Amino acid sequence: MTAIDSVKRLLLISNSTLYGSGYLDHAEREIRDFLGNTARVIFVPFAVHDLRVYAAKAQERFRDMGFVLTSIHDVSNKARAIDEADVVFVGGGNTFRLLKGLYDYELLGPIRRKVAAGMPYIGSSAGSIVACPTLKTTKDMPVVQPPCFEALGLVSFQISPHYLDSDPSSTHMGETQEERIMQFLEENAEPVVGLREGSILRVQDGVVTLKGATTARIFKRPPVGSEHTHELRRNPGADAARDSKPTDHRRMHRDSGTCIPLVWRGQSGCASSVEYAHTRWRISRKARVVGT
Amino acid sequence: MTAIDSVKRLLLISNSTLYGSGYLDHAEREIRDFLGNTARVIFVPFAVHDLRVYAAKAQERFRDMGFVLTSIHDVSNKARAIDEADVVFVGGGNTFRLLKGLYDYELLGPIRRKVAAGMPYIGSSAGSIVACPTLKTTKDMPVVQPPCFEALGLVSFQISPHYLDSDPSSTHMGETQEERIMQFLEENAEPVVGLREGSILRVQDGVVTLKGATTARIFKRPPVGSEHTHELRRNPGADAARDSKPTDHRRMHRDSGTCIPLVWRGQSGCASSVEYAHTRWRISRKARVVGT
């Protein structure tokens, strides 16, 4: 295990389109702020079946923001394209298809190395999941089989995007998103961030910051006698609340920040799912989750 | 490819618990009718984390119906337990966990052989999915990784249980079940039966019959110029309607029965997902889907 990684820069978006607005509209301010004067964006479209249409949509949207976007499916030497880009944007769709594409074109290594060297990474939905240790928190159908479930491992926690709170009035008996995440925690040790639509995680300077218009929820394996989930809110008073030594259990969890260690160190190749269950995670007191 | 298999007997249930009733209550009549005087039920509980609790629940429920149920997790020689049982019941939960359990204990071969010899198979939710060629139509999180996605292949179509119709008033932007099934069809050739909660498929005498209180929906890759989905209804007038040569496109699809060939012939070991996309399926005019 290494110390907290302050070089890594990630913008992990729950969803590319928010109800009532256009593609990436709700994330535009964050993307602009995150990228600054970055010029060359390499786009990974493998989560969607029609690569050409998807690439054109992303290209137009980033051009509107003043960035030059190239889709990696149009490039013959894909590893070099990652190497020469200023930023990588991994789009949403089907997570299994996306991860299989990353394996098929041997892009996991090049992306990990560039992000470790400071290249900004933007992921949306499935693109946010593959930034995690595995794809095990996707809700997508496993329509294709990637060689293994291990993903980029750019962060040490899992994201469950499009997080939808359970509806107590529902008569549907299929598992809720919360129940599915509980199944994940029965088998795996990583904490899970349920990112509600509209919410964004920004990883920078060794800190994970919750951004966007909505909030998130953290799930983790319960230590004996404590809760397994707590709310992450964009609360301007969070620092003040921490300073006043709050007695609220959930708030203490949030402010101690022990749920989201920033460093993930896994195998570089494929590992069986069983190994994850026995992996020990570094819990760093430096890692914080704060409101903006 | 062989002729239609009239020996196979399957009861594939969408969900074990229907809103407002107890465990398997809504399926009890069908289970009793399907099993008749069958005595020894072997239960496969691997979809759920707490095997002991799950087995006790199933044991009690089947005892109430007059059957003796043994959970396979309690048995040392599991292959022999399948061999000696009169019926197998595969319970619901997480489909990835279930399929991994079937592989870990090498149960796919014994179950396939016994079902091919006429042993009745009851599956519920995840237990219905693993009766299909693959688990690729599950909505569960991939919390553990089975060695491959190939499942029992007792039928040639895929089931998407707990099928939930899209809500046009929803503001949630995550994919609907229909959109997820469309992603499946972008990559795979098998037709998909969206089994609404409360519905059951009974396979017997070379015929698939829709049972239960609700209906189902069939999705398939669209031939040029035709629809990709149509409704399967429990319609007592179906035969009469067929005889009168209906002009309704959906009804013609249903009554021609070409969507649900009964025979699936796959590799006995693991196969890559790509192979499925190129598999050719026998379309038999004898296969029918009828109301009760």
Coordinates of C-alpha atoms in Angstrom, one line a residue:
Chain A
M1 CA 0.0 0.0 0.0
T2 CA 1.2 3.5 -0.8
A3 CA 0.3 6.8 0.7
I4 CA -2.7 8.8 -0.5
D5 CA -2.3 9.6 -4.2
S6 CA -2.6 13.4 -4.7
V7 CA -1.8 13.2 -8.4
K8 CA -4.9 11.4 -9.6
R9 CA -7.6 13.6 -11.1
L10 CA -11.0 12.1 -11.7
L11 CA -14.5 13.4 -12.4
L12 CA -17.0 10.5 -11.9
I13 CA -20.5 11.4 -13.1
S14 CA -23.6 9.4 -12.2
N15 CA -25.5 10.0 -15.4
S16 CA -24.8 11.7 -18.7
T17 CA -28.3 13.1 -19.2
L18 CA -30.5 14.5 -16.4
Y19 CA -34.3 14.5 -16.8
G20 CA -35.4 17.7 -18.5
S21 CA -31.9 18.7 -19.8
G22 CA -29.6 17.8 -22.7
Y23 CA -26.6 15.5 -22.9
L24 CA -24.1 16.4 -20.2
D25 CA -25.8 19.8 -19.6
H26 CA -26.0 19.2 -15.8
A27 CA -22.3 18.4 -15.7
E28 CA -21.0 21.1 -18.0
R29 CA -19.9 23.5 -15.3
E30 CA -18.0 20.8 -13.5
I31 CA -16.4 19.5 -16.7
R32 CA -15.2 23.0 -17.7
D33 CA -13.8 23.7 -14.3
F34 CA -12.2 20.3 -14.1
L35 CA -10.5 20.5 -17.5
G36 CA -9.5 24.1 -17.6
N37 CA -7.4 24.7 -20.7
T38 CA -7.1 21.0 -21.6
A39 CA -7.4 20.5 -25.3
R40 CA -7.3 17.0 -26.6
V41 CA -10.0 14.6 -25.3
I42 CA -9.9 10.9 -26.2
F43 CA -13.3 9.3 -26.0
V44 CA -14.0 5.7 -25.2
P45 CA -17.4 4.7 -26.7
F46 CA -17.4 1.0 -26.2
A47 CA -20.4 0.9 -23.8
V48 CA -22.8 1.6 -26.7
H49 CA -23.5 -0.6 -29.8
D50 CA -23.4 2.1 -32.4
L51 CA -20.0 3.6 -31.9
R52 CA -20.2 6.0 -34.8
V53 CA -23.4 7.7 -33.7
Y54 CA -22.2 7.8 -30.0
A55 CA -18.9 9.3 -31.0
A56 CA -20.5 12.0 -33.1
K57 CA -22.8 12.9 -30.2
A58 CA -19.9 13.2 -27.8
Q59 CA -17.8 15.1 -30.3
E60 CA -20.4 17.7 -30.9
R61 CA -21.1 18.2 -27.2
F62 CA -17.4 18.7 -26.3
R63 CA -16.9 21.0 -29.3
D64 CA -19.7 23.1 -27.9
M65 CA -17.6 23.3 -24.7
G66 CA -14.5 24.2 -26.7
F67 CA -12.7 20.9 -26.6
V68 CA -11.4 18.7 -29.5
L69 CA -12.7 15.1 -29.0
T70 CA -11.4 12.1 -30.9
S71 CA -13.2 8.7 -30.5
I72 CA -10.7 5.9 -29.9
H73 CA -12.7 3.6 -32.1
D74 CA -11.5 5.7 -35.1
V75 CA -7.9 5.4 -34.2
S76 CA -5.7 2.5 -35.2
N77 CA -3.0 2.7 -32.5
K78 CA -5.3 3.0 -29.5
A79 CA -2.6 2.8 -26.8
R80 CA -0.7 5.7 -28.4
A81 CA -4.0 7.7 -28.6
I82 CA -4.3 7.3 -24.8
D83 CA -0.7 8.3 -24.4
E84 CA -1.0 11.4 -26.5
A85 CA -4.3 12.6 -25.1
D86 CA -4.7 15.3 -22.4
V87 CA -7.8 13.7 -21.0
V88 CA -9.8 10.6 -21.4
F89 CA -13.6 10.5 -21.3
V90 CA -15.3 7.1 -20.9
G91 CA -18.9 7.3 -21.8
G92 CA -21.9 5.4 -20.4
G93 CA -24.0 2.5 -21.7
N94 CA -23.6 -1.2 -20.9
T95 CA -20.8 -1.7 -18.4
F96 CA -20.1 -5.3 -19.6
R97 CA -19.7 -4.2 -23.2
L98 CA -17.5 -1.3 -22.1
L99 CA -15.2 -3.4 -19.9
K100 CA -14.9 -6.1 -22.7
G101 CA -13.9 -3.3 -25.1
L102 CA -11.2 -2.1 -22.7
Y103 CA -9.9 -5.7 -22.5
D104 CA -10.2 -6.4 -26.2
Y105 CA -8.1 -3.4 -27.1
E106 CA -5.8 -3.7 -24.1
L107 CA -6.5 -0.3 -22.8
L108 CA -6.6 -0.9 -19.1
G109 CA -2.9 -0.6 -18.7
P110 CA -2.4 2.5 -20.8
I111 CA -5.3 4.3 -19.0
R112 CA -4.1 3.3 -15.5
R113 CA -0.6 4.5 -16.3
K114 CA -1.7 7.9 -17.7
V115 CA -4.1 8.5 -14.8
A116 CA -1.4 7.6 -12.3
A117 CA 0.8 10.3 -14.1
G118 CA -1.9 12.9 -13.7
M119 CA -4.1 12.7 -16.8
P120 CA -7.6 13.8 -15.9
Y121 CA -10.2 11.0 -16.3
I122 CA -13.9 11.7 -16.8
G123 CA -16.4 8.8 -16.5
S124 CA -20.1 8.9 -16.8
S125 CA -22.4 6.0 -15.6
A126 CA -20.7 2.9 -16.9
G127 CA -17.6 5.0 -17.4
S128 CA -17.6 5.8 -13.7
I129 CA -18.1 2.2 -12.7
V130 CA -15.0 1.0 -14.7
A131 CA -12.9 3.5 -12.7
C132 CA -13.7 1.3 -9.7
P133 CA -11.9 -1.9 -8.7
T134 CA -14.5 -4.1 -10.5
L135 CA -17.8 -3.8 -12.4
K136 CA -19.6 -5.6 -9.7
T137 CA -21.9 -2.8 -8.8
T138 CA -23.4 -2.4 -12.3
K139 CA -27.2 -2.9 -12.8
D140 CA -26.7 -3.6 -16.5
M141 CA -27.5 -6.9 -18.1
P142 CA -24.4 -9.0 -18.7
V143 CA -25.0 -9.1 -22.5
V144 CA -21.4 -9.9 -23.3
Q145 CA -18.7 -11.6 -21.1
P146 CA -15.5 -9.7 -20.4
P147 CA -12.5 -11.9 -19.5
C148 CA -12.9 -10.9 -15.9
F149 CA -14.7 -8.4 -13.7
E150 CA -11.7 -6.5 -12.7
A151 CA -11.8 -2.9 -13.9
L152 CA -9.4 0.1 -13.9
G153 CA -9.2 0.4 -10.1
L154 CA -8.5 4.1 -10.2
V155 CA -10.3 4.5 -6.9
S156 CA -10.7 2.0 -4.0
F157 CA -14.5 2.1 -3.7
Q158 CA -17.3 1.1 -5.9
I159 CA -19.8 3.4 -7.5
S160 CA -23.5 2.4 -8.1
P161 CA -24.7 5.2 -10.5
H162 CA -28.3 6.2 -11.2
Y163 CA -28.8 5.5 -7.5
L164 CA -32.6 5.2 -7.0
D165 CA -34.0 5.3 -3.5
S166 CA -36.4 2.5 -2.6
D167 CA -40.1 3.4 -3.1
P168 CA -42.0 2.2 0.0
S169 CA -45.3 2.3 -1.9
S170 CA -44.0 -0.1 -4.7
T171 CA -45.7 -3.4 -5.1
H172 CA -42.8 -4.7 -7.3
M173 CA -41.0 -7.6 -5.6
G174 CA -37.7 -7.4 -7.6
E175 CA -34.7 -6.3 -5.5
T176 CA -34.2 -2.6 -5.0
Q177 CA -30.9 -1.0 -5.7
E178 CA -30.2 -1.0 -2.0
E179 CA -30.9 -4.7 -1.7
R180 CA -28.6 -5.4 -4.7
I181 CA -25.8 -3.4 -3.0
M182 CA -26.3 -5.4 0.2
Q183 CA -25.8 -8.5 -1.9
F184 CA -22.5 -7.0 -3.1
L185 CA -21.4 -6.3 0.5
E186 CA -22.2 -9.9 1.4
E187 CA -19.5 -11.0 -1.0
N188 CA -17.1 -8.0 -1.2
A189 CA -15.3 -5.7 1.1
E190 CA -15.2 -2.4 -0.9
P191 CA -17.6 0.4 0.2
V192 CA -20.2 1.4 -2.3
V193 CA -21.2 5.0 -3.2
G194 CA -24.8 5.2 -4.5
L195 CA -24.5 8.2 -6.7
R196 CA -28.0 9.7 -7.3
E197 CA -28.7 11.1 -10.7
G198 CA -27.3 14.6 -10.9
S199 CA -24.4 13.9 -8.5
I200 CA -20.7 13.8 -9.4
L201 CA -17.6 12.8 -7.5
R202 CA -14.5 14.8 -8.1
V203 CA -11.2 13.3 -7.0
Q204 CA -8.3 15.7 -6.8
D205 CA -5.5 16.6 -4.4
G206 CA -6.1 13.4 -2.4
V207 CA -9.7 14.4 -1.7
V208 CA -13.0 13.0 -2.9
T209 CA -15.6 15.8 -3.2
L210 CA -19.3 15.4 -3.8
K211 CA -20.5 17.7 -6.5
G212 CA -23.7 18.3 -8.5
A213 CA -27.3 19.1 -7.7
T214 CA -28.1 15.9 -5.7
T215 CA -26.6 13.8 -3.0
A216 CA -25.1 10.3 -2.6
R217 CA -25.3 7.4 -0.2
I218 CA -22.4 5.3 1.2
F219 CA -22.9 1.6 1.9
K220 CA -20.3 -0.5 3.7
R221 CA -20.0 -3.7 5.6
P222 CA -21.3 -2.9 9.0
P223 CA -18.8 -3.1 11.9
V224 CA -20.6 -4.8 14.8
G225 CA -23.2 -2.5 16.3
S226 CA -23.1 0.3 13.7
E227 CA -25.1 1.3 10.7
H228 CA -24.3 0.0 7.2
T229 CA -25.2 3.1 5.3
H230 CA -25.2 6.8 5.7
E231 CA -26.0 9.9 3.6
L232 CA -23.4 12.1 1.9
R233 CA -24.9 15.5 1.5
R234 CA -23.6 18.6 -0.2
N235 CA -23.8 20.6 3.0
P236 CA -21.9 23.9 3.2
G237 CA -22.0 23.5 7.0
A238 CA -20.2 20.2 7.0
D239 CA -16.9 21.6 8.2
A240 CA -18.5 23.6 10.9
A241 CA -20.5 20.6 12.0
R242 CA -17.4 18.5 12.3
D243 CA -15.6 21.2 14.3
S244 CA -18.4 21.2 16.8
K245 CA -17.9 17.5 17.4
P246 CA -21.4 16.3 16.3
T247 CA -22.9 13.4 18.1
D248 CA -24.9 12.2 15.1
H249 CA -23.5 8.8 14.1
R250 CA -24.0 9.3 10.3
R251 CA -22.3 12.7 10.3
M252 CA -19.3 11.3 12.2
H253 CA -18.9 8.6 9.6
R254 CA -19.0 11.1 6.9
D255 CA -16.6 13.5 8.4
S256 CA -14.1 10.9 9.6
G257 CA -13.9 10.0 5.9
T258 CA -12.9 6.4 6.6
C259 CA -15.4 5.0 4.1
I260 CA -13.5 6.2 1.0
P261 CA -9.8 5.4 1.0
L262 CA -8.3 6.8 -2.1
V263 CA -5.7 4.3 -2.8
W264 CA -6.5 1.0 -4.5
R265 CA -3.8 -1.5 -5.1
G266 CA -4.9 -4.6 -7.0
Q267 CA -3.5 -7.2 -9.3
S268 CA -2.6 -5.9 -12.7
G269 CA -4.0 -8.9 -14.5
C270 CA -7.3 -10.8 -14.0
A271 CA -8.1 -12.0 -10.5
S272 CA -10.8 -14.2 -9.4
S273 CA -13.7 -12.7 -7.6
V274 CA -12.8 -14.6 -4.5
E275 CA -9.6 -12.6 -4.1
Y276 CA -11.5 -9.4 -3.7
A277 CA -13.4 -10.7 -0.8
H278 CA -10.1 -11.2 1.1
T279 CA -8.4 -8.0 0.0
R280 CA -7.6 -5.6 2.8
W281 CA -8.1 -1.9 2.1
R282 CA -6.1 1.0 3.4
I283 CA -8.1 3.3 5.5
S284 CA -6.6 6.7 5.5
R285 CA -7.6 9.4 7.9
K286 CA -6.5 11.9 5.3
A287 CA -9.2 10.9 2.9
R288 CA -12.1 13.2 3.2
V289 CA -15.5 13.5 1.7
V290 CA -16.7 17.0 1.9
G291 CA -19.5 19.2 0.6
T292 CA -18.7 22.0 -1.8
Chain B
M1 CA -30.4 -30.2 -33.8
T2 CA -32.9 -32.8 -32.6
A3 CA -36.6 -32.8 -32.8
I4 CA -38.8 -31.1 -30.3
D5 CA -38.1 -32.6 -26.9
S6 CA -41.4 -33.8 -25.4
V7 CA -39.7 -35.4 -22.3
K8 CA -38.6 -32.2 -20.7
R9 CA -40.8 -30.9 -17.9
L10 CA -40.1 -27.4 -16.5
L11 CA -42.0 -24.9 -14.4
L12 CA -40.3 -21.5 -14.7
I13 CA -41.7 -18.9 -12.2
S14 CA -41.0 -15.2 -12.5
N15 CA -41.0 -14.5 -8.8
S16 CA -41.2 -16.5 -5.6
T17 CA -43.3 -14.0 -3.7
L18 CA -46.1 -11.9 -5.1
Y19 CA -47.0 -8.6 -3.4
G20 CA -49.7 -9.2 -0.8
S21 CA -49.2 -12.9 -0.5
G22 CA -46.7 -15.3 1.1
Y23 CA -43.7 -17.3 -0.2
L24 CA -44.7 -19.3 -3.4
D25 CA -48.5 -18.8 -2.5
H26 CA -49.3 -17.5 -6.0
A27 CA -47.5 -20.5 -7.6
E28 CA -48.8 -23.2 -5.2
R29 CA -51.6 -24.5 -7.5
E30 CA -49.3 -24.8 -10.4
I31 CA -46.6 -26.5 -8.4
R32 CA -49.1 -29.0 -7.0
D33 CA -50.5 -29.7 -10.4
F34 CA -47.0 -29.9 -12.0
L35 CA -45.6 -32.3 -9.4
G36 CA -48.6 -34.6 -8.7
N37 CA -47.4 -37.4 -6.5
T38 CA -43.7 -36.6 -6.7
A39 CA -42.1 -37.0 -3.3
R40 CA -38.5 -36.1 -3.0
V41 CA -37.5 -32.5 -3.9
I42 CA -33.9 -31.5 -4.0
F43 CA -33.5 -27.7 -3.4
V44 CA -30.6 -25.6 -4.8
P45 CA -30.3 -22.5 -2.5
F46 CA -27.0 -21.0 -3.8
A47 CA -28.5 -17.7 -5.0
V48 CA -28.8 -16.6 -1.4
H49 CA -26.0 -15.8 1.1
D50 CA -27.5 -17.5 4.2
L51 CA -28.1 -21.0 2.9
R52 CA -29.4 -22.4 6.2
V53 CA -32.2 -19.9 6.6
Y54 CA -33.2 -20.1 3.0
A55 CA -33.3 -23.9 3.0
A56 CA -35.4 -23.9 6.2
K57 CA -37.9 -21.5 4.5
A58 CA -38.2 -23.7 1.4
Q59 CA -38.4 -26.9 3.4
E60 CA -41.3 -25.5 5.5
R61 CA -43.2 -24.2 2.4
F62 CA -42.9 -27.5 0.5
R63 CA -43.8 -29.5 3.7
D64 CA -47.0 -27.5 3.8
M65 CA -47.7 -28.7 0.2
G66 CA -47.0 -32.3 1.2
F67 CA -43.5 -32.7 -0.3
V68 CA -40.2 -33.7 1.4
L69 CA -37.5 -31.1 0.5
T70 CA -33.8 -31.6 1.1
S71 CA -31.4 -28.7 0.5
I72 CA -28.4 -29.7 -1.5
H73 CA -26.0 -27.6 0.6
D74 CA -26.7 -30.1 3.4
V75 CA -25.7 -33.1 1.3
S76 CA -22.1 -34.3 0.8
N77 CA -22.5 -36.1 -2.5
K78 CA -24.4 -33.5 -4.4
A79 CA -24.3 -35.2 -7.8
R80 CA -25.9 -38.3 -6.3
A81 CA -28.5 -36.2 -4.5
I82 CA -29.6 -34.8 -7.9
D83 CA -29.6 -38.3 -9.3
E84 CA -31.8 -39.7 -6.6
A85 CA -34.3 -36.8 -6.5
D86 CA -37.7 -36.8 -8.1
V87 CA -37.6 -33.1 -8.8
V88 CA -35.2 -30.2 -8.5
F89 CA -36.2 -26.8 -7.2
V90 CA -33.7 -24.0 -7.9
G91 CA -34.6 -20.9 -5.8
G92 CA -34.2 -17.2 -6.6
G93 CA -31.7 -14.6 -5.3
N94 CA -28.6 -13.4 -7.0
T95 CA -28.1 -15.1 -10.4
F96 CA -24.3 -14.8 -10.5
R97 CA -24.0 -16.4 -7.0
L98 CA -26.4 -19.2 -8.1
L99 CA -24.5 -19.9 -11.3
K100 CA -21.2 -19.8 -9.5
G101 CA -22.5 -22.4 -7.0
L102 CA -23.7 -24.7 -9.8
Y103 CA -20.2 -24.5 -11.3
D104 CA -18.4 -24.8 -8.0
Y105 CA -20.2 -28.0 -7.1
E106 CA -20.2 -29.3 -10.7
L107 CA -24.0 -29.6 -10.8
L108 CA -24.8 -28.4 -14.3
G109 CA -24.1 -31.8 -15.9
P110 CA -26.1 -33.8 -13.4
I111 CA -29.1 -31.5 -13.6
R112 CA -29.0 -31.4 -17.5
R113 CA -28.9 -35.2 -17.7
K114 CA -31.8 -35.7 -15.2
V115 CA -34.0 -33.1 -16.8
A116 CA -33.3 -34.6 -20.2
A117 CA -34.4 -37.9 -18.7
G118 CA -37.7 -36.4 -17.6
M119 CA -37.1 -35.1 -14.0
P120 CA -39.3 -32.1 -13.4
Y121 CA -37.4 -28.8 -12.9
I122 CA -38.9 -25.9 -11.0
G123 CA -37.1 -22.5 -11.1
S124 CA -38.0 -19.2 -9.5
S125 CA -36.5 -15.9 -10.6
A126 CA -32.8 -16.6 -10.7
G127 CA -33.6 -20.3 -10.8
S128 CA -35.6 -19.6 -14.0
I129 CA -32.8 -17.7 -15.6
V130 CA -30.3 -20.4 -15.1
A131 CA -32.6 -22.8 -17.0
C132 CA -31.8 -20.6 -20.0
P133 CA -28.8 -20.8 -22.3
T134 CA -27.0 -18.1 -20.3
L135 CA -27.5 -15.7 -17.4
K136 CA -27.2 -12.7 -19.7
T137 CA -30.7 -11.5 -19.0
T138 CA -30.3 -11.1 -15.3
K139 CA -30.7 -7.6 -13.6
D140 CA -28.7 -8.7 -10.6
M141 CA -25.4 -7.2 -9.7
P142 CA -22.4 -9.3 -10.7
V143 CA -21.3 -9.6 -7.1
V144 CA -19.3 -12.8 -7.7
Q145 CA -17.8 -14.1 -11.0
P146 CA -18.8 -17.5 -12.3
P147 CA -16.3 -19.2 -14.6
C148 CA -18.5 -18.3 -17.6
F149 CA -22.0 -17.0 -18.3
E150 CA -23.3 -20.3 -19.8
A151 CA -26.1 -21.7 -17.8
L152 CA -28.2 -25.0 -17.9
G153 CA -29.7 -24.4 -21.4
L154 CA -32.8 -26.4 -20.7
V155 CA -34.7 -24.1 -23.0
S156 CA -33.5 -22.2 -26.0
F157 CA -34.9 -18.8 -25.1
Q158 CA -33.9 -16.3 -22.3
I159 CA -36.1 -15.3 -19.4
S160 CA -36.1 -11.8 -17.9
P161 CA -38.1 -12.3 -14.7
H162 CA -39.8 -9.6 -12.6
Y163 CA -40.5 -7.9 -15.9
L164 CA -41.5 -4.4 -15.2
D165 CA -43.1 -2.3 -17.9
S166 CA -41.6 1.1 -18.5
D167 CA -43.2 4.0 -16.6
P168 CA -43.8 6.9 -19.1
S169 CA -44.1 9.3 -16.2
S170 CA -40.7 8.4 -14.7
T171 CA -38.0 11.0 -14.5
H172 CA -35.3 8.4 -13.8
M173 CA -32.8 8.2 -16.7
G174 CA -31.3 4.7 -15.9
E175 CA -32.2 2.1 -18.6
T176 CA -35.6 0.5 -18.4
Q177 CA -35.9 -3.3 -18.4
E178 CA -37.0 -3.1 -22.1
E179 CA -33.9 -1.0 -22.9
R180 CA -31.6 -3.6 -21.2
I181 CA -33.2 -6.4 -23.1
M182 CA -32.7 -4.4 -26.3
Q183 CA -29.0 -4.2 -25.4
F184 CA -29.0 -8.0 -25.0
L185 CA -30.5 -8.4 -28.5
E186 CA -27.8 -6.1 -30.0
E187 CA -25.3 -8.8 -28.9
N188 CA -27.2 -12.1 -28.8
A189 CA -29.6 -14.1 -31.0
E190 CA -31.9 -15.8 -28.4
P191 CA -35.4 -14.4 -28.0
V192 CA -36.2 -13.1 -24.5
V193 CA -39.4 -13.7 -22.5
G194 CA -40.1 -10.8 -20.2
L195 CA -42.0 -12.6 -17.4
R196 CA -44.1 -10.2 -15.4
E197 CA -44.4 -10.9 -11.7
G198 CA -47.1 -13.5 -11.2
S199 CA -46.5 -15.2 -14.5
I200 CA -45.2 -18.7 -15.0
L201 CA -44.0 -20.8 -18.0
R202 CA -44.8 -24.4 -18.0
V203 CA -42.8 -26.6 -20.5
Q204 CA -44.3 -30.0 -21.0
D205 CA -45.1 -32.3 -24.0
G206 CA -43.1 -30.1 -26.3
V207 CA -45.3 -27.1 -25.5
V208 CA -44.6 -23.9 -23.6
T209 CA -47.7 -22.6 -21.8
L210 CA -48.1 -19.3 -20.1
K211 CA -49.6 -19.7 -16.7
G212 CA -50.3 -17.5 -13.7
A213 CA -52.3 -14.4 -13.1
T214 CA -50.3 -12.0 -15.3
T215 CA -48.9 -11.9 -18.8
A216 CA -45.5 -11.9 -20.5
R217 CA -43.8 -10.1 -23.4
I218 CA -41.5 -11.6 -26.0
F219 CA -38.6 -9.7 -27.4
K220 CA -36.6 -10.8 -30.4
R221 CA -34.3 -9.4 -33.0
P222 CA -36.4 -7.7 -35.5
P223 CA -36.6 -9.2 -39.0
V224 CA -36.6 -6.3 -41.5
G225 CA -39.9 -4.5 -41.4
S226 CA -41.5 -6.3 -38.4
E227 CA -41.9 -5.6 -34.7
H228 CA -39.3 -6.6 -32.2
T229 CA -41.7 -7.3 -29.3
H230 CA -45.2 -8.6 -28.8
E231 CA -47.5 -9.5 -26.0
L232 CA -48.1 -13.0 -24.7
R233 CA -51.5 -13.1 -23.0
R234 CA -53.4 -15.7 -21.2
N235 CA -56.2 -15.6 -23.7
P236 CA -58.8 -18.4 -23.6
G237 CA -59.8 -17.4 -27.1
A238 CA -56.4 -17.8 -28.6
D239 CA -57.0 -21.0 -30.4
A240 CA -60.3 -19.7 -31.8
A241 CA -58.6 -16.5 -32.9
R242 CA -55.8 -18.5 -34.6
D243 CA -58.4 -20.6 -36.5
S244 CA -60.1 -17.5 -37.8
K245 CA -56.8 -16.3 -39.4
P246 CA -56.3 -13.1 -37.5
T247 CA -54.6 -10.2 -39.3
D248 CA -53.2 -8.7 -36.1
H249 CA -49.4 -8.9 -36.5
R250 CA -48.7 -9.6 -32.8
R251 CA -51.2 -12.4 -32.7
M252 CA -49.8 -14.0 -35.7
H253 CA -46.4 -14.0 -34.1
R254 CA -47.8 -15.6 -31.0
D255 CA -49.7 -18.3 -32.7
S256 CA -47.1 -19.2 -35.2
G257 CA -45.0 -19.9 -32.2
T258 CA -41.7 -19.3 -34.0
C259 CA -40.3 -17.3 -31.1
I260 CA -39.9 -20.1 -28.7
P261 CA -38.2 -23.1 -30.1
L262 CA -38.0 -25.7 -27.4
V263 CA -34.7 -27.4 -28.2
W264 CA -31.4 -25.8 -27.2
R265 CA -28.2 -27.5 -28.1
G266 CA -25.1 -25.9 -26.7
Q267 CA -21.6 -26.8 -25.7
S268 CA -21.5 -28.9 -22.5
G269 CA -18.5 -26.9 -21.1
C270 CA -17.9 -23.1 -21.0
A271 CA -18.2 -21.2 -24.2
S272 CA -17.4 -17.6 -25.0
S273 CA -20.2 -15.1 -25.2
V274 CA -19.4 -14.6 -28.9
E275 CA -20.3 -18.1 -29.8
Y276 CA -23.9 -17.5 -28.8
A277 CA -24.2 -14.7 -31.2
H278 CA -23.5 -17.0 -34.0
T279 CA -25.6 -20.0 -32.8
R280 CA -28.4 -20.9 -35.1
W281 CA -31.7 -21.8 -33.5
R282 CA -34.1 -24.4 -34.6
I283 CA -37.4 -22.9 -35.3
S284 CA -40.1 -25.5 -35.0
R285 CA -43.7 -25.0 -36.2
K286 CA -44.7 -27.5 -33.5
A287 CA -43.7 -25.2 -30.7
R288 CA -46.7 -23.3 -29.5
V289 CA -47.4 -20.7 -26.9
V290 CA -51.0 -20.9 -25.8
G291 CA -53.2 -19.5 -23.1
T292 CA -54.6 -21.9 -20.5

